[in-house]
JSON list of C-alpha atoms in Angstrom, two decimals:
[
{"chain": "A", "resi": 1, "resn": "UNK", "atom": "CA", "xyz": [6.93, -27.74, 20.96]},
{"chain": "A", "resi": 2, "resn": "UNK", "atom": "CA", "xyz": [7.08, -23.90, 19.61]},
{"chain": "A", "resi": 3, "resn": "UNK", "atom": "CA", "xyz": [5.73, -22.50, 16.76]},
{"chain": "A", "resi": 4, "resn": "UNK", "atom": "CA", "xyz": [7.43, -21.44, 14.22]},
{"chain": "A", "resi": 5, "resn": "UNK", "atom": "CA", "xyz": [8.96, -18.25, 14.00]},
{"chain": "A", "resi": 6, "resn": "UNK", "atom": "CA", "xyz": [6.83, -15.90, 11.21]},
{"chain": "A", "resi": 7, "resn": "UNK", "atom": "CA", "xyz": [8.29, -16.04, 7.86]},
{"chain": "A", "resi": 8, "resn": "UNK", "atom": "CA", "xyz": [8.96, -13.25, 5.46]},
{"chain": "A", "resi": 9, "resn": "UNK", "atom": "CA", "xyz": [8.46, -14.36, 1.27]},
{"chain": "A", "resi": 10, "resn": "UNK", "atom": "CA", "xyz": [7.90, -13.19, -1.53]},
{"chain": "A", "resi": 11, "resn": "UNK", "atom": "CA", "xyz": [3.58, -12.78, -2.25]},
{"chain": "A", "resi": 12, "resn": "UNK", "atom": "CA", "xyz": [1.74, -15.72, -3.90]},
{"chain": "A", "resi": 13, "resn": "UNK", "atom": "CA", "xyz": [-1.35, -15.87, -5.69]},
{"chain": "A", "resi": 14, "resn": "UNK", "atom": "CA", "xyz": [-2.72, -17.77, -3.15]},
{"chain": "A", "resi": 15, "resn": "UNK", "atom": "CA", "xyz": [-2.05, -15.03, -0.39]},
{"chain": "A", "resi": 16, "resn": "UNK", "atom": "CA", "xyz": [-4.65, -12.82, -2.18]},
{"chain": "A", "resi": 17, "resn": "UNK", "atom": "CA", "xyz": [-8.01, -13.37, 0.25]},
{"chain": "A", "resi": 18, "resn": "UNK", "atom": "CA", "xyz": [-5.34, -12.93, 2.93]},
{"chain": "A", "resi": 19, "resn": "UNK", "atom": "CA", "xyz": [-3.71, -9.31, 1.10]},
{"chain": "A", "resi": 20, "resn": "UNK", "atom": "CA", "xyz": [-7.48, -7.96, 0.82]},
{"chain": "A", "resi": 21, "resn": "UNK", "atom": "CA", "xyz": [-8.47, -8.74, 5.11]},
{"chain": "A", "resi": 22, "resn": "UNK", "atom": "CA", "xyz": [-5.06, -7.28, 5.78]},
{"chain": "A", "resi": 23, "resn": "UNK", "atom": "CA", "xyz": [-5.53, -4.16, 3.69]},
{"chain": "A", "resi": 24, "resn": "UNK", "atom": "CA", "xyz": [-9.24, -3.71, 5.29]},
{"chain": "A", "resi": 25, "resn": "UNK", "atom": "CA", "xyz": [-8.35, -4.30, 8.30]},
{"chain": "A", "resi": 26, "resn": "UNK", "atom": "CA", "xyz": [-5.53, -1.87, 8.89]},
{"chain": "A", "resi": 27, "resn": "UNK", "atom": "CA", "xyz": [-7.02, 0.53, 6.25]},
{"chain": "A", "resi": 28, "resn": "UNK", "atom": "CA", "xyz": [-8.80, 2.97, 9.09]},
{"chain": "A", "resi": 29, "resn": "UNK", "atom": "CA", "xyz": [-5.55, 5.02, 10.84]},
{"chain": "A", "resi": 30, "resn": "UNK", "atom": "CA", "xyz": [-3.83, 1.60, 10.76]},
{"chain": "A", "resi": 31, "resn": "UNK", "atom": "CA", "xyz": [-7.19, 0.30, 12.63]},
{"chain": "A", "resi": 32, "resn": "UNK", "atom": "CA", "xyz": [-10.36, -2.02, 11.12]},
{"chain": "A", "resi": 33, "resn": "UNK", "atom": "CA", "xyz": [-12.33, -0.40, 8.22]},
{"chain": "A", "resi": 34, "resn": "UNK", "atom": "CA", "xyz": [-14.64, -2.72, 7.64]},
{"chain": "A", "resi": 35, "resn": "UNK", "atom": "CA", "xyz": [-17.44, -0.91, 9.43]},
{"chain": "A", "resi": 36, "resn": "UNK", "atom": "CA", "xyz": [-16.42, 2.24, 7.09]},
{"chain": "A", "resi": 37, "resn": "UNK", "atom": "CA", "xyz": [-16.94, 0.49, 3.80]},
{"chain": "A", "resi": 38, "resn": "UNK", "atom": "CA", "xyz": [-19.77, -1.65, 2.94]},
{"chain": "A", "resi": 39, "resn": "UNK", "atom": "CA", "xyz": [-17.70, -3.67, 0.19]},
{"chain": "A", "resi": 40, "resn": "UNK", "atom": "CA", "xyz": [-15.08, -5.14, 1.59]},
{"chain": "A", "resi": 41, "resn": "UNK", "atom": "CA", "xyz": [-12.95, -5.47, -1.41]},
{"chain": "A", "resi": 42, "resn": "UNK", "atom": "CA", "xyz": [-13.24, -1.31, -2.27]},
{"chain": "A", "resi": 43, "resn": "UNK", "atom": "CA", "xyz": [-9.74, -0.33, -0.22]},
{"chain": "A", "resi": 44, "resn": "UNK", "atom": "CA", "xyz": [-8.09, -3.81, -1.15]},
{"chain": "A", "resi": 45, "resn": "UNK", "atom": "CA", "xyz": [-8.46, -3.15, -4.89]},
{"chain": "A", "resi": 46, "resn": "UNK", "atom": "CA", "xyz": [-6.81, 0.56, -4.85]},
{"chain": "A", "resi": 47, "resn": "UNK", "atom": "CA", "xyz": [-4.29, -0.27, -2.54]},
{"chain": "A", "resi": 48, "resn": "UNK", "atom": "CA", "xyz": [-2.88, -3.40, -2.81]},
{"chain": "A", "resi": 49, "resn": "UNK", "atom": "CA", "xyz": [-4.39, -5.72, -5.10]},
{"chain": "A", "resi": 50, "resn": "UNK", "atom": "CA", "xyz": [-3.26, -3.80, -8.17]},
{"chain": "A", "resi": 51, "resn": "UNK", "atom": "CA", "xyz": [0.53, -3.95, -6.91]},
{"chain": "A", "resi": 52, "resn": "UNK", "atom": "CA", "xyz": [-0.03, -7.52, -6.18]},
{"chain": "A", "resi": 53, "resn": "UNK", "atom": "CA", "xyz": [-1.38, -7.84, -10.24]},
{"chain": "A", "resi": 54, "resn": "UNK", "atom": "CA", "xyz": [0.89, -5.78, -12.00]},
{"chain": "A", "resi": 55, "resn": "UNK", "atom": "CA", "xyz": [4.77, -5.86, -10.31]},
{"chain": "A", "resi": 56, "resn": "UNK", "atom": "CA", "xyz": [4.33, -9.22, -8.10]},
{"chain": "A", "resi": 57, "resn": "UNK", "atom": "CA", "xyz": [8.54, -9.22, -7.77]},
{"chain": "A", "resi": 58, "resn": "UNK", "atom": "CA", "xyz": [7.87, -6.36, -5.79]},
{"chain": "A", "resi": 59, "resn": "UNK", "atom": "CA", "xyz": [5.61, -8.17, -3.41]},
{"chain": "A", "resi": 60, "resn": "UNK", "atom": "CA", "xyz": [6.54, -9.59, 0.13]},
{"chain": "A", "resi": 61, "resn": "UNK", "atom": "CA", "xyz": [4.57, -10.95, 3.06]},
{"chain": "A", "resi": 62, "resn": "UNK", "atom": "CA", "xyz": [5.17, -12.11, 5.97]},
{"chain": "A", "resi": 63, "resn": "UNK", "atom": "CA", "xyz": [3.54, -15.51, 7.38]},
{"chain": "A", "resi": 64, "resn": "UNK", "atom": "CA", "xyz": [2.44, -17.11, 10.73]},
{"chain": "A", "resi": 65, "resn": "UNK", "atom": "CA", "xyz": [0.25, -20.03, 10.80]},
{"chain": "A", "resi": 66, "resn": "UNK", "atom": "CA", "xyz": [-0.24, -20.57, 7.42]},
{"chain": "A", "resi": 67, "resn": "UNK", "atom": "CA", "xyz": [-1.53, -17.17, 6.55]},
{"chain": "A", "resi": 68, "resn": "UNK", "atom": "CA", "xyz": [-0.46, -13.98, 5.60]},
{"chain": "A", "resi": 69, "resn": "UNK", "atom": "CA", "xyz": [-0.71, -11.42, 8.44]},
{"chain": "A", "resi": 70, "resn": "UNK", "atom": "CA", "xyz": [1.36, -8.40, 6.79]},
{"chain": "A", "resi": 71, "resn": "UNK", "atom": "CA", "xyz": [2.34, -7.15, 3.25]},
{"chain": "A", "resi": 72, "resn": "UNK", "atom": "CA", "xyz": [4.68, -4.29, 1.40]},
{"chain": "A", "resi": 73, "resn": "UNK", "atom": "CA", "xyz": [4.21, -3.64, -2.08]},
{"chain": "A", "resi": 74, "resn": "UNK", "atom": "CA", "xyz": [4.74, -1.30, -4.44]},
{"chain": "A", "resi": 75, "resn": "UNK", "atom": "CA", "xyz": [5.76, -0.26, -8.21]},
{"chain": "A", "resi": 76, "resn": "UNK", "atom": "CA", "xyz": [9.39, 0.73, -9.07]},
{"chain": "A", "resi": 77, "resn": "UNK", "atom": "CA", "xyz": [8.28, 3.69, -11.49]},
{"chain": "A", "resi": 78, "resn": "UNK", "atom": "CA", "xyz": [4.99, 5.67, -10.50]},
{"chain": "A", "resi": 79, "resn": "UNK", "atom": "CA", "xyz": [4.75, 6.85, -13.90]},
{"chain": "A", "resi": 80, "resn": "UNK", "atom": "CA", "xyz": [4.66, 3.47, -15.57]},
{"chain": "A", "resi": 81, "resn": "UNK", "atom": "CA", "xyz": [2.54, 1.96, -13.07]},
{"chain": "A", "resi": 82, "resn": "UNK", "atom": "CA", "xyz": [-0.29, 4.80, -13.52]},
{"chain": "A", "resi": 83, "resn": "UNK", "atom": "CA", "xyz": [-0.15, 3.87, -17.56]},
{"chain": "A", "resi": 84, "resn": "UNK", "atom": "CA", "xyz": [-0.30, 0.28, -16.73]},
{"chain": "A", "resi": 85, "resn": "UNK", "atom": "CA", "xyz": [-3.18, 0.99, -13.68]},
{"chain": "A", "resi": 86, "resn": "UNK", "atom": "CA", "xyz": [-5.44, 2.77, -16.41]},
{"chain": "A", "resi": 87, "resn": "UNK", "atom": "CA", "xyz": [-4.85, 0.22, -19.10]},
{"chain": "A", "resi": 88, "resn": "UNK", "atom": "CA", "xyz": [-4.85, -2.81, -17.42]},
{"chain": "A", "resi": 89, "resn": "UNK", "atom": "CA", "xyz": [-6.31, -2.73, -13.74]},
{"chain": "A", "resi": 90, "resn": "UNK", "atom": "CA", "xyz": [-8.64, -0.32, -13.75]},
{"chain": "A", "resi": 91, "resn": "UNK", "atom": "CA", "xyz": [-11.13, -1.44, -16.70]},
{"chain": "A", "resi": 92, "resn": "UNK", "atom": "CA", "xyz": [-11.89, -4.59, -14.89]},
{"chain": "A", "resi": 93, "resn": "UNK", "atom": "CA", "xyz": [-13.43, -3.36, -12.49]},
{"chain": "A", "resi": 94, "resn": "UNK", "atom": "CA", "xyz": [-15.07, 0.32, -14.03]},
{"chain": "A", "resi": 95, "resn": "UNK", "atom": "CA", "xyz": [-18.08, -1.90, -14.03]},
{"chain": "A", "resi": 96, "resn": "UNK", "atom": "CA", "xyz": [-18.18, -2.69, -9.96]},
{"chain": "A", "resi": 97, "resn": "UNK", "atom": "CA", "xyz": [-17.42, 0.37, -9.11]},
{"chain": "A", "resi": 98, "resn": "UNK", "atom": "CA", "xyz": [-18.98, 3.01, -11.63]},
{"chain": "A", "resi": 99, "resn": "UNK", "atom": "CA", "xyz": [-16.92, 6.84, -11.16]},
{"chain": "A", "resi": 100, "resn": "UNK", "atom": "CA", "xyz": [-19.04, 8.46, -9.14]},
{"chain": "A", "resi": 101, "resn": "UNK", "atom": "CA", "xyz": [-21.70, 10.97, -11.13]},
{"chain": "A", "resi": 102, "resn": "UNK", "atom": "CA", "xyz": [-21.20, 13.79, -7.96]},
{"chain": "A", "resi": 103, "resn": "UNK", "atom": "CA", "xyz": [-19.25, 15.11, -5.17]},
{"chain": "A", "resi": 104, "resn": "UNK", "atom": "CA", "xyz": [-18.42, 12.49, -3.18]},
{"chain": "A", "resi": 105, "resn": "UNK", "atom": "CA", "xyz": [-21.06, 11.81, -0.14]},
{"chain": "A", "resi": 106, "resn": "UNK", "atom": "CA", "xyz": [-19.02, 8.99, 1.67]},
{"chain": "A", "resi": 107, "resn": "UNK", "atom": "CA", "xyz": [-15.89, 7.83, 2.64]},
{"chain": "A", "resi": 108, "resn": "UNK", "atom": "CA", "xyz": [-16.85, 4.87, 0.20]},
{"chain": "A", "resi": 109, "resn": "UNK", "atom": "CA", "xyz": [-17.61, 7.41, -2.85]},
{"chain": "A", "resi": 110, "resn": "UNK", "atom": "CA", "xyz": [-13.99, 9.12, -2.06]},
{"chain": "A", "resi": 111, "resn": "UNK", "atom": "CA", "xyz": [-12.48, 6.33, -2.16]},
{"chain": "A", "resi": 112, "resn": "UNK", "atom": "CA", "xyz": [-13.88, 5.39, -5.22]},
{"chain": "A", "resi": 113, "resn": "UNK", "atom": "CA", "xyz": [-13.69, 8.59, -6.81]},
{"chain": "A", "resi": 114, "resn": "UNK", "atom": "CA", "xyz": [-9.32, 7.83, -5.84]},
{"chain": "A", "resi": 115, "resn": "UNK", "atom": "CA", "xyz": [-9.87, 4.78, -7.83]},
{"chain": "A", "resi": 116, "resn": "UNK", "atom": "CA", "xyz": [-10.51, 6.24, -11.00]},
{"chain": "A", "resi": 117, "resn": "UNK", "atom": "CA", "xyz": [-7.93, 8.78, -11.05]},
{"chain": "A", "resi": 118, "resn": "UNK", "atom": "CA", "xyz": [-4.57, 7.57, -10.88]},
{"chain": "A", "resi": 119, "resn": "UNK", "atom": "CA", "xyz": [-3.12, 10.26, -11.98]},
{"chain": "A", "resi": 120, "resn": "UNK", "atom": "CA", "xyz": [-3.46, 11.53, -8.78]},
{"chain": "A", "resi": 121, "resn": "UNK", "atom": "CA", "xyz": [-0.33, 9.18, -7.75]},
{"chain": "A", "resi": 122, "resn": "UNK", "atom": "CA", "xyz": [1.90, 11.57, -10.14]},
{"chain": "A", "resi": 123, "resn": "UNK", "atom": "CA", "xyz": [3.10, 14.60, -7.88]},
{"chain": "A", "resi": 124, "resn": "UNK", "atom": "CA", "xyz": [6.08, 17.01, -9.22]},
{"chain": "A", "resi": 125, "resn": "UNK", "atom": "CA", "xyz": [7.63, 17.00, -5.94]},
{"chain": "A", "resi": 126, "resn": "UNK", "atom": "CA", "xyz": [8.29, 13.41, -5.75]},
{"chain": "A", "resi": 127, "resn": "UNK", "atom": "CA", "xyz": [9.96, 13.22, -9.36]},
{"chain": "A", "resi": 128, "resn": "UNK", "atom": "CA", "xyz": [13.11, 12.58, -7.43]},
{"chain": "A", "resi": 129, "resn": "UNK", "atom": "CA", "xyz": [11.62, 9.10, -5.48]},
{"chain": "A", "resi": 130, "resn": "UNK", "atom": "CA", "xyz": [10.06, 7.26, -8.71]},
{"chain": "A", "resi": 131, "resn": "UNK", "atom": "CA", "xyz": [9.27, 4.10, -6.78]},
{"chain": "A", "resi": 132, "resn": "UNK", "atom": "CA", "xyz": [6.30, 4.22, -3.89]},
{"chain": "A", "resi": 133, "resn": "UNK", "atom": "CA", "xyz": [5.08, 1.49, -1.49]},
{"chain": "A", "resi": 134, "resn": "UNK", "atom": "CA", "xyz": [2.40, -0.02, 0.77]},
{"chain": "A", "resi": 135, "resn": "UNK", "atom": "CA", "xyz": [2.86, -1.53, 3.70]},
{"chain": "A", "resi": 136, "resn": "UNK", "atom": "CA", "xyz": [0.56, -3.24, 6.03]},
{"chain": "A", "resi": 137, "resn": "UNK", "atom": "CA", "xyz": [0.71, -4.99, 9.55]},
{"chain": "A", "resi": 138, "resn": "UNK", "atom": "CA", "xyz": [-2.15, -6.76, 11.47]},
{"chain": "A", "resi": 139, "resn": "UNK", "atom": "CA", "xyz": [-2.08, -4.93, 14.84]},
{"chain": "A", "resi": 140, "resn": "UNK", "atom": "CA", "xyz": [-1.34, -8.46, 16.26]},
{"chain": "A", "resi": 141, "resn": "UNK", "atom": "CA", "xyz": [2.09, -8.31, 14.66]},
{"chain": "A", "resi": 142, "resn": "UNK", "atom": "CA", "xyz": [3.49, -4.72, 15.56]},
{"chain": "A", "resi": 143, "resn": "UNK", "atom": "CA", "xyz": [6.51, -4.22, 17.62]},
{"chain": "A", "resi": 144, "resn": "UNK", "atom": "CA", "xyz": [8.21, -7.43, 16.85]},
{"chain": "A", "resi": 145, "resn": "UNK", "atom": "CA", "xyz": [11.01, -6.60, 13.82]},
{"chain": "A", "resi": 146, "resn": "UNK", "atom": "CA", "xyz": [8.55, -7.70, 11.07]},
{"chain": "A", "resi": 147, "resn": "UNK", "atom": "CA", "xyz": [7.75, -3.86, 9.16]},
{"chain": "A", "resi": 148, "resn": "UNK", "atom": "CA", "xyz": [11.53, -3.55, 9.65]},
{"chain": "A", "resi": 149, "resn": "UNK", "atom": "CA", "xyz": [11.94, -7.05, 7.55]},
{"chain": "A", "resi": 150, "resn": "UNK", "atom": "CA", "xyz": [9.39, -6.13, 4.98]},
{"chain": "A", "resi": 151, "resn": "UNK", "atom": "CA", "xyz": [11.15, -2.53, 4.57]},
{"chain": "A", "resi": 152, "resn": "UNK", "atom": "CA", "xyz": [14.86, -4.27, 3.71]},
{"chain": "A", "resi": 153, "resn": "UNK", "atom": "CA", "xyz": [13.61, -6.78, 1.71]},
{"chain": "A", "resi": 154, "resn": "UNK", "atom": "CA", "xyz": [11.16, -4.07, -0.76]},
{"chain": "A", "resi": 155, "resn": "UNK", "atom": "CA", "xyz": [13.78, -1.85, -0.99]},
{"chain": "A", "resi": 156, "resn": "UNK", "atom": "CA", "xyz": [16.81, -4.37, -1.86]},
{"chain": "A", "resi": 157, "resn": "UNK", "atom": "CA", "xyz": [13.65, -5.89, -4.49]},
{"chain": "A", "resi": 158, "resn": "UNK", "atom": "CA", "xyz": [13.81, -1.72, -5.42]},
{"chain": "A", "resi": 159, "resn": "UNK", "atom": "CA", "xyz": [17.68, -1.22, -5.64]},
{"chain": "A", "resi": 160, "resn": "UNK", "atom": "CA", "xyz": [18.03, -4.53, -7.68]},
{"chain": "A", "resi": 161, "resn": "UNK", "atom": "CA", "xyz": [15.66, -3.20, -10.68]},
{"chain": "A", "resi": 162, "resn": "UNK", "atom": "CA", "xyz": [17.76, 0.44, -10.67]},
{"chain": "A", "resi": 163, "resn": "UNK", "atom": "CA", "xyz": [15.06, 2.07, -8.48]},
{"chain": "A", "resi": 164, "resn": "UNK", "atom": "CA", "xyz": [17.01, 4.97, -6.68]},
{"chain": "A", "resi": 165, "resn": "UNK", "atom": "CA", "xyz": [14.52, 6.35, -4.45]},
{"chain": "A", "resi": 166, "resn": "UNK", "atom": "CA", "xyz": [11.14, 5.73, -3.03]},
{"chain": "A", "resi": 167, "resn": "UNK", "atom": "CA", "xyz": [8.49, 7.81, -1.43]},
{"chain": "A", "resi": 168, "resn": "UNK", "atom": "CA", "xyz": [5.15, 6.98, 0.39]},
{"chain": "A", "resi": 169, "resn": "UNK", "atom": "CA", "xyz": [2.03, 9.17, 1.90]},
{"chain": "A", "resi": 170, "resn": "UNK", "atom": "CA", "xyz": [0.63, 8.22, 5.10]},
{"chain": "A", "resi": 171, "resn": "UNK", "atom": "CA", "xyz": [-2.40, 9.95, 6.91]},
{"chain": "A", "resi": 172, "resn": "UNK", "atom": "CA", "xyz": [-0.71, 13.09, 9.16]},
{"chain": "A", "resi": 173, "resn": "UNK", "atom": "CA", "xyz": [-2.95, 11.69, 11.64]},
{"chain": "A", "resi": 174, "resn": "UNK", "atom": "CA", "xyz": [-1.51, 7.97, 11.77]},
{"chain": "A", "resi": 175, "resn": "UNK", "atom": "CA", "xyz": [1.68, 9.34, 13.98]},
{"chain": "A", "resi": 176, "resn": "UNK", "atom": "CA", "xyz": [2.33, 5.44, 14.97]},
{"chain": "A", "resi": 177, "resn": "UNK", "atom": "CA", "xyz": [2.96, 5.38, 11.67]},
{"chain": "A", "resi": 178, "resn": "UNK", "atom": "CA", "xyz": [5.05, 8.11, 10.91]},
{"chain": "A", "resi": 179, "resn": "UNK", "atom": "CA", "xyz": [7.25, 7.35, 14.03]},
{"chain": "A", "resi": 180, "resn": "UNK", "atom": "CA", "xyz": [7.60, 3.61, 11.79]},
{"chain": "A", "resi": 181, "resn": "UNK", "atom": "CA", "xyz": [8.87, 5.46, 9.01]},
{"chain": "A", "resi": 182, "resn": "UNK", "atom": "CA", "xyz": [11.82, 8.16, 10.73]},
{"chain": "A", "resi": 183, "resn": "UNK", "atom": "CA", "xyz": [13.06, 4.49, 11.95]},
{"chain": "A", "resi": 184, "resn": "UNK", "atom": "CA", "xyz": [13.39, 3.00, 8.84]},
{"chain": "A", "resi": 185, "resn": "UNK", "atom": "CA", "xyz": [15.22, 6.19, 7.32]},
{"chain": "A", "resi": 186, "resn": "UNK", "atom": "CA", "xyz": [12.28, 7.88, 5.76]},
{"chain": "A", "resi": 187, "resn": "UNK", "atom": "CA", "xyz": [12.14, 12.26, 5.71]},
{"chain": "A", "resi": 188, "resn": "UNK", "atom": "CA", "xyz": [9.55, 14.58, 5.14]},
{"chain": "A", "resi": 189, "resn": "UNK", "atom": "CA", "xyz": [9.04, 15.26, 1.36]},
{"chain": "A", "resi": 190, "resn": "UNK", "atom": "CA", "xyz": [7.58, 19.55, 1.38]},
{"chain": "A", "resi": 191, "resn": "UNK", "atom": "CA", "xyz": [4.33, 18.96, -1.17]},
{"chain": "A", "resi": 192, "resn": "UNK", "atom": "CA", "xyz": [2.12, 22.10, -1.22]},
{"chain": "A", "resi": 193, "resn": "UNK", "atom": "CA", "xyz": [-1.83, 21.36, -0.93]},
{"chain": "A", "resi": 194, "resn": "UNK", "atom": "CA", "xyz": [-0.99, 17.59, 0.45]},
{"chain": "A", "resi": 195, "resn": "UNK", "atom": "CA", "xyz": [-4.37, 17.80, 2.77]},
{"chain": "A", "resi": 196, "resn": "UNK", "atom": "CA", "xyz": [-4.74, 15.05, 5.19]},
{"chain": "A", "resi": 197, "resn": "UNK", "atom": "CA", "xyz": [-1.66, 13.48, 4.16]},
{"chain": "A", "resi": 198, "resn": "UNK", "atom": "CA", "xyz": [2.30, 13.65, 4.64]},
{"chain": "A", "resi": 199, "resn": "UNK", "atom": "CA", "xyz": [4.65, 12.71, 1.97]},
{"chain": "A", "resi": 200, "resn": "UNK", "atom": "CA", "xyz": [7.85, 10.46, 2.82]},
{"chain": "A", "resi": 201, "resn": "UNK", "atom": "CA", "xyz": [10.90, 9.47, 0.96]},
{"chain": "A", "resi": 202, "resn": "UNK", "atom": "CA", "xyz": [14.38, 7.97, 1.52]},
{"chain": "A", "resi": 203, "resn": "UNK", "atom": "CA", "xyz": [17.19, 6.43, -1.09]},
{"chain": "A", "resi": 204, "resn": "UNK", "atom": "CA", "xyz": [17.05, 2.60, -1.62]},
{"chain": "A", "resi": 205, "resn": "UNK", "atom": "CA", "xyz": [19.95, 2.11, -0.18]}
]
């Protein structure tokens, strides 16, 4: 008897342990970061979980065995979700993860220091590609159609709520990624200052 074939859905509630070992797990150069962080939950609760909180219609996974082993998510207005972030996601968890009092002296403090500044996530250039997105992939699952899946179905989710354009920034170093992205229709967005990362974008449709 075979096993099923993986299934792409929409993101439930329940998927949520599964979201934050995906987003660890990947969150290194698309590699594990669980040695990098010593709470697990740090990356997971930038990245993904707030997506996951505050636009779940814009939330896909896909399954095998049971369990979530990939994710895209996202917000359909950058501006609005940074309002919503700072009101709603952030305060619950100001307390866990205090804004750090210095320069940041760890990958763990930078990321945290991200956390508190969403505003960050608002960048002139990209005032043309409102929407952004996450995606995510246990290495297990690459090279077998299912990014490609999650892509369509986020940006139909996108082009169904008016969204005209999206953008994304991945690591300049991540090129597995970035050769992902030309696939799936994505271009180089020119952002002075960007630092370690490269800005994406392409229409919804």
């Amino acid at each position: 008897m075979t096993s099923p074939s993986p299934l792409l859905r929409p993101y439930r509630p329940e998927d949520r342990e599964a979201l934050f070992d995906i987003c660890v797990r990947t969150g290194h150069v698309g590699e594990d970061a669980r040695h990098l962080y010593p709470d697990p939950d740090l990356l997971p609760n930038i990245f993904a979980a707030p997506y996951a909180a505050l636009e779940p219609e814009l939330a896909f996974v896909v399954e095998d065995g049971g369990r979530a082993v990939g994710y895209i998510l996202g917000t359909a207005d950058t501006a609005s979700f940074v309002d919503r972030y700072r009101a709603e996601w952030l305060p619950g968890l100001a307390e866990r993860y205090p804004a750090p009092g210095r320069q940041p002296a760890s990958r763990a403090e930078e990321m945290t220091a991200l956390m508190h500044a969403p505003e960050r996530m608002i960048v002139p250039e990209l005032a043309d590609y409102p929407a952004h997105l996450h995606i995510d992939l246990l290495p297990t699952h690459h090279r077998a159609g299912h990014g490609r899946r999650l892509m369509a179905a986020f940006l139909d989710a996108l082009n169904e709520q008016g969204a005209k354009a999206v953008h994304l920034s991945t690591l300049t170093a991540n090129t597995r990624a970035r050769a992902f992205y030309d696939r799936v229709g994505f271009h180089e967005i020119a952002v002075p200052d960007a630092g370690t990362v490269t800005y994406l974008g392409r229409s919804t449709q």
